[in-house]
Amino acid sequence: MKIAIVGGGPGGLYFATLMKTLDPTHEITVWERNAPEDTFGFGVVFSDETLGSIEGADQVIHDRMETRFARWTDIDVEFNGTAFTVGGQGFAAMSRKELLQIMQERVAELGVTVHYRTEAPDPDQLRSEHDLVLAADGLNSAVRTKYADVFGPSLDRRNNKYIWFGTDLVFEAFQFFVKQTEFGTMQIHGYPYSDQGSTFIVEMHDDVWRRAGLDRTEHEIFPPGVSDEYAVERIAEIFADELQGHQILTNNSKWLNFHTVRNERWHHDNVVLLGDAAHTAHFSIGSGTKLAMEDALALAACLHEHPSVEAALAAYQTERKPVVESTQRAAQASLEWFENIGMYADQDPAQFVFNLLTRSRRITFENLKDRDAVFADLMENEFARSQGGTETAPAMFQPVRIGELELKNRVMLSPMDQYVAVDGVPTDFHLVHLGSKALGGAGLIMTEMTCVSPEGRITPGCPGIWTDEQAAAWRRVTDFVHANSTAKIGTQLGHSGRKGSTKLMWDGMDEPLEDGNWEIVGPSALPYGPGCHVPREATRDDLDQVVADFVAAARRAVDAGFDLVEVHAAHGYLLSSFLSPVANHRSDEYGGSLENRLRFPIEVFEAVRAAVPTAIPVTVRISATDWIPDGNTDDDAVEIARAFIAAGAAAIDVSSGQVGKEERPAFGRSYQTPFADKIRHLVAEPAGVKVIAVGAISSYDDVNSILLAGRADICALGRTHLYDPSWTLHAAAEQEYAGPAADWPVPWAAGRRRPPTSRTDKVPPRLQLLREGETDAVHLRWTPDSSAVTA
C-alpha cells in the first residue's frame, strides 16, 4: 500500500511503525508541520492494559519505552488539609518528548519518510495519489474539517479553564491537590513522568479563574514556544505550599478550555481519522496519546486482516468506536464532576476522596475494595457512622428516613407503568407485581403512576384512585405488603395531561387511541410530538378541577393504607408540562418565567400536602432536564427542587426527559445520577430532604457507590426488579449480609445460599496486533513434544 499520514505525533508514527512491521513493502509518508524536537505537554500516562498491547505489537518500541517508565500504584489526595493515599491502581508514565523521540527513531529505522516542518498537501491530492490517507492531525484537524459533511464532527467546549505545566517536584504517586481558595475551588492533577519531573495541570471553573484575576491575559496571543508568564507567577503564589519551593516548568503553557470531539463517522472512502482528530477524552480520565496508540493498533490490524481498504476501515470503526465511546462517557462524567467540584467543598474528607475516585463510574466500591480493602472498609464504617447505623453493613442496607417514615434499606422499586388495570381498578397482577417486590427485599415499593381522574389516564390500562372501588383494590395490595414484609409502600399520583388517551405500550407507545378517545388538556395547545393528540389549553376551571382531583386521590391513598404519597411532576405529564418551556407557552401567570411555570405544580403539591397527615411524607418526582434545546436544564431543576422543598417535599425523586419526542438523552449506566447529585448538594441536603436517584442503576455495586459518594440517599431501580423481583435479597446474599435490612420471608429462608455465576459486560480494547485463530475449548488437547514420545 501507498499510505499518507497527516500528523507526526505518537499516533501517526505508531501506525506507521505497525504497518511497516506487518509488511515492509508498504510505502509510507508522514507530513508533520512541527520540528522533530517540538512537543507540547510533559508526561504521558499508560495503563497496564495498554502497555500489554504495545508489547505484543512492537517489542522494540515497548522495550525502549520500558527503560524510561516511572511506575506507581498509589493515588494521593489532599483535600482541605487532610491527606489520603489509596493504592492498587497501577500506572506507568514517561516524558512525552522521549516517547516522540522513540517513535521518530523507530520509523526512521523502518524506512518511513517523514517531512518535518512541512504542511501536508491538500487532502484531495493525497486521496488521489495514495491508497490510504490517515488524518492524525489532532484536535484542530484540517482533514476532518475538509470532509466535515461526511465525518459529522461535533466539538463541545467545556466550562473549566486548565493550564498544562510541569514541575521539578517529583511526585511519588498520582497526586490530586484540591484547594479551597478565597476565589473558589482549584485543583491540581499531577503525576511523575521521570526521576526529574512531574506533570502539573491546574484546573478551575471559569468563574473561579476570573475571580482570581487569572483572566488578565485572556486576550493575549501566545505564539508557539511562548507561555503565559503571568499565570506562572500567580499559580506559584497560590500553590506555594504544594510546590514546596520547587519550580513550575512551562512548554507553550497557556489557559485552555477542553473540547470534547466526537464524529459520527471515522472514515470516508480512503480517508480515516485517528486520535484527537476522531475523538478526545478529558485528561482526568486518561491520555489522548494512549487512545491514539490504541487506535493505531486496531487500524493496522484491520488493514492487515481484511481484503480491501473499504472493508478494513469499516471494521476499524466497528471495533474501535464503541470502546472509545465508553471511554468518552466516563470522561464526560469525570470532567462534569470537576466542573462542579465546588459542590463538594463541605463533604467529609474521606467521602470526598471516594467521590473523586468513583466520579467516572469506572471505579466502583467493589472495584476499590479489590484495589485497597483498607480504604474500602474505612468508607463503609464512616458511612454507617455518619448515618447513625447500628451495624457496619453495605451502604444500601443502612436505614434511612423520608420525613417521619423509616425505611429498612435504601432500595426503592421505581414506579413503572404496567397497563393492566380494568377501568382504573388494580388487579391481581398488581398484587403479585408489587407484593413480589416487597417480599424480594426492597425497602420502599412504589406503585406505577396512579391517575387522579378518568381523563388523567395515559391509557385505558392505567390504574386510578378516583373511586372508592379502586381505593379498596389498592387496600388489598397495601395490606399484603404490610402483613407479609417489612417494606413500606407508596403511591405515585399523576395526571397524564397531553400524553393521555393513548394506546397500551405494546400496541403503540404514545400513539393516540383510535376508539374511545377522551379529551386531553395541557398548559398549551401543543402536542407531545408528531402524530400525537393536540391538547386543549387548560382553563382556570380545568386547573381547579385537577387540584380537587389530586386532593381527593391523596385522601383515598391515605385511606387505602399507603405509607407515602408522591406527586408525579416528571416525564411530560400534566404537571411536568407546566414546568417545561417546551410544552408551556402560556401568557398568563402560569407561563413564561420559571417562577410562573412552577405556580400550578406547586399549587397541586401544596394541596396534596395539606390533605395528607403530617406523619405521611409527600415527595415529588421531577425531570431534571428535558434533553431538548431551550428546555429545562439541570440548573432549572435545582430551582424546581428548591420550590418543592419550600412547599414541604420530604424527598426529591430525580428522573429526566420524556417531555417531548424530540429529546436526545445521553443514555448510559447511572446516567441520571449526576442530576440527583447536584440537587442533593445544592438544595436538598442543607434542608434535610432526601434525594432519590433513578436511571439505569442495575447493580448493588452501583447502588453502594452512589450512596457512599453522597450522590443520593436512596436508589430507585425499575427494569432490574422486573428481571429479578428478589433483587435486593439476592444482593444481600452476594454481599454476605444477613441483617434486618434484608429479611427473608420465613418460607424462603432456604433460598439464601448464593448460586454460582460468571458474567462480564466489559468491552475491552484490542490487546494484540493480530487476532489469534479461534480455539475450541471443548476439544482442547494436550500435545507433548513429539521427541518425548516412545514406542
mmCIF file with all atom_site columns, C-alpha atoms in Angstrom, residues 16-150:
data_model
loop_
_atom_site.group_PDB
_atom_site.id
_atom_site.type_symbol
_atom_site.label_atom_id
_atom_site.label_alt_id
_atom_site.label_comp_id
_atom_site.label_asym_id
_atom_site.label_entity_id
_atom_site.label_seq_id
_atom_site.pdbx_PDB_ins_code
_atom_site.Cartn_x
_atom_site.Cartn_y
_atom_site.Cartn_z
_atom_site.occupancy
_atom_site.B_iso_or_equiv
_atom_site.pdbx_formal_charge
_atom_site.auth_seq_id
_atom_site.auth_comp_id
_atom_site.auth_asym_id
_atom_site.auth_atom_id
_atom_site.pdbx_PDB_model_num
ATOM 1   C CA . ALA A 1 16  ? 3.481   3.841  10.503 1.00 0.00 ? 16  ALA A CA 1
ATOM 2   C CA . THR A 1 17  ? 5.627   1.563  12.661 1.00 0.00 ? 17  THR A CA 1
ATOM 3   C CA . LEU A 1 18  ? 2.965   -1.133 12.874 1.00 0.00 ? 18  LEU A CA 1
ATOM 4   C CA . MET A 1 19  ? 2.208   -1.097 9.165  1.00 0.00 ? 19  MET A CA 1
ATOM 5   C CA . LYS A 1 20  ? 5.912   -1.407 8.312  1.00 0.00 ? 20  LYS A CA 1
ATOM 6   C CA . THR A 1 21  ? 6.252   -4.216 10.847 1.00 0.00 ? 21  THR A CA 1
ATOM 7   C CA . LEU A 1 22  ? 3.374   -6.101 9.255  1.00 0.00 ? 22  LEU A CA 1
ATOM 8   C CA . ASP A 1 23  ? 4.640   -5.525 5.681  1.00 0.00 ? 23  ASP A CA 1
ATOM 9   C CA . PRO A 1 24  ? 7.954   -3.755 4.958  1.00 0.00 ? 24  PRO A CA 1
ATOM 10  C CA . THR A 1 25  ? 6.861   -3.125 1.352  1.00 0.00 ? 25  THR A CA 1
ATOM 11  C CA . HIS A 1 26  ? 4.287   -0.528 2.376  1.00 0.00 ? 26  HIS A CA 1
ATOM 12  C CA . GLU A 1 27  ? 5.313   2.919  1.109  1.00 0.00 ? 27  GLU A CA 1
ATOM 13  C CA . ILE A 1 28  ? 4.541   5.346  3.930  1.00 0.00 ? 28  ILE A CA 1
ATOM 14  C CA . THR A 1 29  ? 4.990   9.128  4.007  1.00 0.00 ? 29  THR A CA 1
ATOM 15  C CA . VAL A 1 30  ? 4.331   11.363 7.015  1.00 0.00 ? 30  VAL A CA 1
ATOM 16  C CA . TRP A 1 31  ? 3.851   15.137 6.970  1.00 0.00 ? 31  TRP A CA 1
ATOM 17  C CA . GLU A 1 32  ? 4.447   16.953 10.271 1.00 0.00 ? 32  GLU A CA 1
ATOM 18  C CA . ARG A 1 33  ? 4.297   20.745 10.411 1.00 0.00 ? 33  ARG A CA 1
ATOM 19  C CA . ASN A 1 34  ? 6.422   20.996 13.584 1.00 0.00 ? 34  ASN A CA 1
ATOM 20  C CA . ALA A 1 35  ? 10.125  20.340 14.015 1.00 0.00 ? 35  ALA A CA 1
ATOM 21  C CA . PRO A 1 36  ? 11.089  16.872 15.319 1.00 0.00 ? 36  PRO A CA 1
ATOM 22  C CA . GLU A 1 37  ? 12.205  18.340 18.647 1.00 0.00 ? 37  GLU A CA 1
ATOM 23  C CA . ASP A 1 38  ? 8.903   20.200 19.163 1.00 0.00 ? 38  ASP A CA 1
ATOM 24  C CA . THR A 1 39  ? 6.441   18.632 21.561 1.00 0.00 ? 39  THR A CA 1
ATOM 25  C CA . PHE A 1 40  ? 3.771   20.035 23.828 1.00 0.00 ? 40  PHE A CA 1
ATOM 26  C CA . GLY A 1 41  ? 2.984   18.809 27.304 1.00 0.00 ? 41  GLY A CA 1
ATOM 27  C CA . PHE A 1 42  ? 5.211   16.923 29.699 1.00 0.00 ? 42  PHE A CA 1
ATOM 28  C CA . GLY A 1 43  ? 4.206   13.386 30.644 1.00 0.00 ? 43  GLY A CA 1
ATOM 29  C CA . VAL A 1 44  ? 2.089   10.632 29.107 1.00 0.00 ? 44  VAL A CA 1
ATOM 30  C CA . VAL A 1 45  ? 0.264   8.066  31.275 1.00 0.00 ? 45  VAL A CA 1
ATOM 31  C CA . PHE A 1 46  ? -0.406  4.464  30.244 1.00 0.00 ? 46  PHE A CA 1
ATOM 32  C CA . SER A 1 47  ? -2.445  1.710  31.828 1.00 0.00 ? 47  SER A CA 1
ATOM 33  C CA . ASP A 1 48  ? -1.068  -1.802 32.247 1.00 0.00 ? 48  ASP A CA 1
ATOM 34  C CA . GLU A 1 49  ? -3.678  -2.944 29.723 1.00 0.00 ? 49  GLU A CA 1
ATOM 35  C CA . THR A 1 50  ? -2.424  -0.606 27.018 1.00 0.00 ? 50  THR A CA 1
ATOM 36  C CA . LEU A 1 51  ? 1.209   -1.453 27.742 1.00 0.00 ? 51  LEU A CA 1
ATOM 37  C CA . GLY A 1 52  ? 0.387   -5.119 27.226 1.00 0.00 ? 52  GLY A CA 1
ATOM 38  C CA . SER A 1 53  ? -0.982  -4.347 23.783 1.00 0.00 ? 53  SER A CA 1
ATOM 39  C CA . ILE A 1 54  ? 2.086   -2.256 22.876 1.00 0.00 ? 54  ILE A CA 1
ATOM 40  C CA . GLU A 1 55  ? 4.374   -5.063 23.971 1.00 0.00 ? 55  GLU A CA 1
ATOM 41  C CA . GLY A 1 56  ? 2.522   -7.548 21.789 1.00 0.00 ? 56  GLY A CA 1
ATOM 42  C CA . ALA A 1 57  ? 2.508   -5.253 18.762 1.00 0.00 ? 57  ALA A CA 1
ATOM 43  C CA . ASP A 1 58  ? 6.093   -3.988 18.539 1.00 0.00 ? 58  ASP A CA 1
ATOM 44  C CA . GLN A 1 59  ? 8.599   -5.287 21.048 1.00 0.00 ? 59  GLN A CA 1
ATOM 45  C CA . VAL A 1 60  ? 11.248  -2.762 20.029 1.00 0.00 ? 60  VAL A CA 1
ATOM 46  C CA . ILE A 1 61  ? 9.132   0.267  20.921 1.00 0.00 ? 61  ILE A CA 1
ATOM 47  C CA . HIS A 1 62  ? 7.910   -1.368 24.114 1.00 0.00 ? 62  HIS A CA 1
ATOM 48  C CA . ASP A 1 63  ? 11.413  -2.208 25.302 1.00 0.00 ? 63  ASP A CA 1
ATOM 49  C CA . ARG A 1 64  ? 12.626  1.322  24.634 1.00 0.00 ? 64  ARG A CA 1
ATOM 50  C CA . MET A 1 65  ? 9.649   2.776  26.492 1.00 0.00 ? 65  MET A CA 1
ATOM 51  C CA . GLU A 1 66  ? 10.106  0.327  29.360 1.00 0.00 ? 66  GLU A CA 1
ATOM 52  C CA . THR A 1 67  ? 13.504  1.761  30.272 1.00 0.00 ? 67  THR A CA 1
ATOM 53  C CA . ARG A 1 68  ? 12.051  5.226  30.719 1.00 0.00 ? 68  ARG A CA 1
ATOM 54  C CA . PHE A 1 69  ? 8.907   4.480  32.704 1.00 0.00 ? 69  PHE A CA 1
ATOM 55  C CA . ALA A 1 70  ? 8.008   5.888  36.076 1.00 0.00 ? 70  ALA A CA 1
ATOM 56  C CA . ARG A 1 71  ? 5.712   3.300  37.722 1.00 0.00 ? 71  ARG A CA 1
ATOM 57  C CA . TRP A 1 72  ? 3.429   3.511  40.746 1.00 0.00 ? 72  TRP A CA 1
ATOM 58  C CA . THR A 1 73  ? 0.189   2.176  42.167 1.00 0.00 ? 73  THR A CA 1
ATOM 59  C CA . ASP A 1 74  ? -0.994  4.868  44.600 1.00 0.00 ? 74  ASP A CA 1
ATOM 60  C CA . ILE A 1 75  ? -3.263  7.873  44.297 1.00 0.00 ? 75  ILE A CA 1
ATOM 61  C CA . ASP A 1 76  ? -2.621  10.657 46.802 1.00 0.00 ? 76  ASP A CA 1
ATOM 62  C CA . VAL A 1 77  ? -5.401  13.140 47.503 1.00 0.00 ? 77  VAL A CA 1
ATOM 63  C CA . GLU A 1 78  ? -5.029  16.246 49.639 1.00 0.00 ? 78  GLU A CA 1
ATOM 64  C CA . PHE A 1 79  ? -8.359  17.892 50.456 1.00 0.00 ? 79  PHE A CA 1
ATOM 65  C CA . ASN A 1 80  ? -8.934  20.682 52.947 1.00 0.00 ? 80  ASN A CA 1
ATOM 66  C CA . GLY A 1 81  ? -5.645  19.918 54.657 1.00 0.00 ? 81  GLY A CA 1
ATOM 67  C CA . THR A 1 82  ? -6.316  16.174 55.012 1.00 0.00 ? 82  THR A CA 1
ATOM 68  C CA . ALA A 1 83  ? -4.224  13.690 53.036 1.00 0.00 ? 83  ALA A CA 1
ATOM 69  C CA . PHE A 1 84  ? -5.294  10.224 51.886 1.00 0.00 ? 84  PHE A CA 1
ATOM 70  C CA . THR A 1 85  ? -3.489  7.511  49.973 1.00 0.00 ? 85  THR A CA 1
ATOM 71  C CA . VAL A 1 86  ? -5.398  4.850  48.042 1.00 0.00 ? 86  VAL A CA 1
ATOM 72  C CA . GLY A 1 87  ? -3.446  2.026  46.466 1.00 0.00 ? 87  GLY A CA 1
ATOM 73  C CA . GLY A 1 88  ? -3.765  -0.756 43.954 1.00 0.00 ? 88  GLY A CA 1
ATOM 74  C CA . GLN A 1 89  ? -4.229  1.319  40.797 1.00 0.00 ? 89  GLN A CA 1
ATOM 75  C CA . GLY A 1 90  ? -1.255  0.565  38.525 1.00 0.00 ? 90  GLY A CA 1
ATOM 76  C CA . PHE A 1 91  ? 0.198   3.387  36.396 1.00 0.00 ? 91  PHE A CA 1
ATOM 77  C CA . ALA A 1 92  ? 3.174   3.983  34.139 1.00 0.00 ? 92  ALA A CA 1
ATOM 78  C CA . ALA A 1 93  ? 4.243   7.322  32.685 1.00 0.00 ? 93  ALA A CA 1
ATOM 79  C CA . MET A 1 94  ? 7.080   8.743  30.656 1.00 0.00 ? 94  MET A CA 1
ATOM 80  C CA . SER A 1 95  ? 8.190   12.003 29.110 1.00 0.00 ? 95  SER A CA 1
ATOM 81  C CA . ARG A 1 96  ? 6.148   12.860 26.033 1.00 0.00 ? 96  ARG A CA 1
ATOM 82  C CA . LYS A 1 97  ? 9.307   14.218 24.403 1.00 0.00 ? 97  LYS A CA 1
ATOM 83  C CA . GLU A 1 98  ? 11.140  10.946 24.958 1.00 0.00 ? 98  GLU A CA 1
ATOM 84  C CA . LEU A 1 99  ? 8.179   8.957  23.647 1.00 0.00 ? 99  LEU A CA 1
ATOM 85  C CA . LEU A 1 100 ? 8.174   11.034 20.466 1.00 0.00 ? 100 LEU A CA 1
ATOM 86  C CA . GLN A 1 101 ? 11.934  10.522 20.053 1.00 0.00 ? 101 GLN A CA 1
ATOM 87  C CA . ILE A 1 102 ? 11.472  6.752  20.353 1.00 0.00 ? 102 ILE A CA 1
ATOM 88  C CA . MET A 1 103 ? 8.761   6.826  17.691 1.00 0.00 ? 103 MET A CA 1
ATOM 89  C CA . GLN A 1 104 ? 10.836  9.030  15.385 1.00 0.00 ? 104 GLN A CA 1
ATOM 90  C CA . GLU A 1 105 ? 13.858  6.734  15.684 1.00 0.00 ? 105 GLU A CA 1
ATOM 91  C CA . ARG A 1 106 ? 11.752  3.660  15.026 1.00 0.00 ? 106 ARG A CA 1
ATOM 92  C CA . VAL A 1 107 ? 10.093  4.930  11.850 1.00 0.00 ? 107 VAL A CA 1
ATOM 93  C CA . ALA A 1 108 ? 13.484  6.073  10.556 1.00 0.00 ? 108 ALA A CA 1
ATOM 94  C CA . GLU A 1 109 ? 14.862  2.552  11.123 1.00 0.00 ? 109 GLU A CA 1
ATOM 95  C CA . LEU A 1 110 ? 11.932  1.053  9.240  1.00 0.00 ? 110 LEU A CA 1
ATOM 96  C CA . GLY A 1 111 ? 12.275  3.331  6.206  1.00 0.00 ? 111 GLY A CA 1
ATOM 97  C CA . VAL A 1 112 ? 9.266   5.607  6.716  1.00 0.00 ? 112 VAL A CA 1
ATOM 98  C CA . THR A 1 113 ? 9.634   9.003  5.034  1.00 0.00 ? 113 THR A CA 1
ATOM 99  C CA . VAL A 1 114 ? 8.842   11.892 7.395  1.00 0.00 ? 114 VAL A CA 1
ATOM 100 C CA . HIS A 1 115 ? 8.664   15.518 6.229  1.00 0.00 ? 115 HIS A CA 1
ATOM 101 C CA . TYR A 1 116 ? 9.154   17.712 9.301  1.00 0.00 ? 116 TYR A CA 1
ATOM 102 C CA . ARG A 1 117 ? 8.346   21.454 9.311  1.00 0.00 ? 117 ARG A CA 1
ATOM 103 C CA . THR A 1 118 ? 6.106   20.749 6.322  1.00 0.00 ? 118 THR A CA 1
ATOM 104 C CA . GLU A 1 119 ? 2.384   21.263 5.808  1.00 0.00 ? 119 GLU A CA 1
ATOM 105 C CA . ALA A 1 120 ? 0.668   18.291 4.217  1.00 0.00 ? 120 ALA A CA 1
ATOM 106 C CA . PRO A 1 121 ? -0.610  18.600 0.635  1.00 0.00 ? 121 PRO A CA 1
ATOM 107 C CA . ASP A 1 122 ? -4.307  19.160 0.033  1.00 0.00 ? 122 ASP A CA 1
ATOM 108 C CA . PRO A 1 123 ? -6.314  16.132 1.215  1.00 0.00 ? 123 PRO A CA 1
ATOM 109 C CA . ASP A 1 124 ? -7.932  15.718 -2.225 1.00 0.00 ? 124 ASP A CA 1
ATOM 110 C CA . GLN A 1 125 ? -4.471  15.389 -3.755 1.00 0.00 ? 125 GLN A CA 1
ATOM 111 C CA . LEU A 1 126 ? -3.404  12.879 -1.099 1.00 0.00 ? 126 LEU A CA 1
ATOM 112 C CA . ARG A 1 127 ? -6.558  10.823 -1.700 1.00 0.00 ? 127 ARG A CA 1
ATOM 113 C CA . SER A 1 128 ? -5.912  10.617 -5.408 1.00 0.00 ? 128 SER A CA 1
ATOM 114 C CA . GLU A 1 129 ? -2.238  9.649  -5.031 1.00 0.00 ? 129 GLU A CA 1
ATOM 115 C CA . HIS A 1 130 ? -2.437  7.181  -2.119 1.00 0.00 ? 130 HIS A CA 1
ATOM 116 C CA . ASP A 1 131 ? -4.291  4.018  -1.204 1.00 0.00 ? 131 ASP A CA 1
ATOM 117 C CA . LEU A 1 132 ? -4.892  5.350  2.296  1.00 0.00 ? 132 LEU A CA 1
ATOM 118 C CA . VAL A 1 133 ? -4.861  8.777  3.921  1.00 0.00 ? 133 VAL A CA 1
ATOM 119 C CA . LEU A 1 134 ? -4.599  8.827  7.713  1.00 0.00 ? 134 LEU A CA 1
ATOM 120 C CA . ALA A 1 135 ? -5.681  12.021 9.468  1.00 0.00 ? 135 ALA A CA 1
ATOM 121 C CA . ALA A 1 136 ? -3.712  12.096 12.717 1.00 0.00 ? 136 ALA A CA 1
ATOM 122 C CA . ASP A 1 137 ? -3.576  15.886 12.791 1.00 0.00 ? 137 ASP A CA 1
ATOM 123 C CA . GLY A 1 138 ? -5.097  16.466 16.192 1.00 0.00 ? 138 GLY A CA 1
ATOM 124 C CA . LEU A 1 139 ? -7.891  18.459 17.774 1.00 0.00 ? 139 LEU A CA 1
ATOM 125 C CA . ASN A 1 140 ? -7.985  21.090 15.011 1.00 0.00 ? 140 ASN A CA 1
ATOM 126 C CA . SER A 1 141 ? -7.725  18.531 12.207 1.00 0.00 ? 141 SER A CA 1
ATOM 127 C CA . ALA A 1 142 ? -7.676  20.154 8.749  1.00 0.00 ? 142 ALA A CA 1
ATOM 128 C CA . VAL A 1 143 ? -8.589  16.847 7.133  1.00 0.00 ? 143 VAL A CA 1
ATOM 129 C CA . ARG A 1 144 ? -11.635 16.404 9.364  1.00 0.00 ? 144 ARG A CA 1
ATOM 130 C CA . THR A 1 145 ? -12.706 19.956 8.596  1.00 0.00 ? 145 THR A CA 1
ATOM 131 C CA . LYS A 1 146 ? -12.291 19.369 4.852  1.00 0.00 ? 146 LYS A CA 1
ATOM 132 C CA . TYR A 1 147 ? -14.746 16.465 4.898  1.00 0.00 ? 147 TYR A CA 1
ATOM 133 C CA . ALA A 1 148 ? -16.907 17.606 7.822  1.00 0.00 ? 148 ALA A CA 1
ATOM 134 C CA . ASP A 1 149 ? -20.093 16.923 5.877  1.00 0.00 ? 149 ASP A CA 1
ATOM 135 C CA . VAL A 1 150 ? -19.186 13.220 5.856  1.00 0.00 ? 150 VAL A CA 1
#
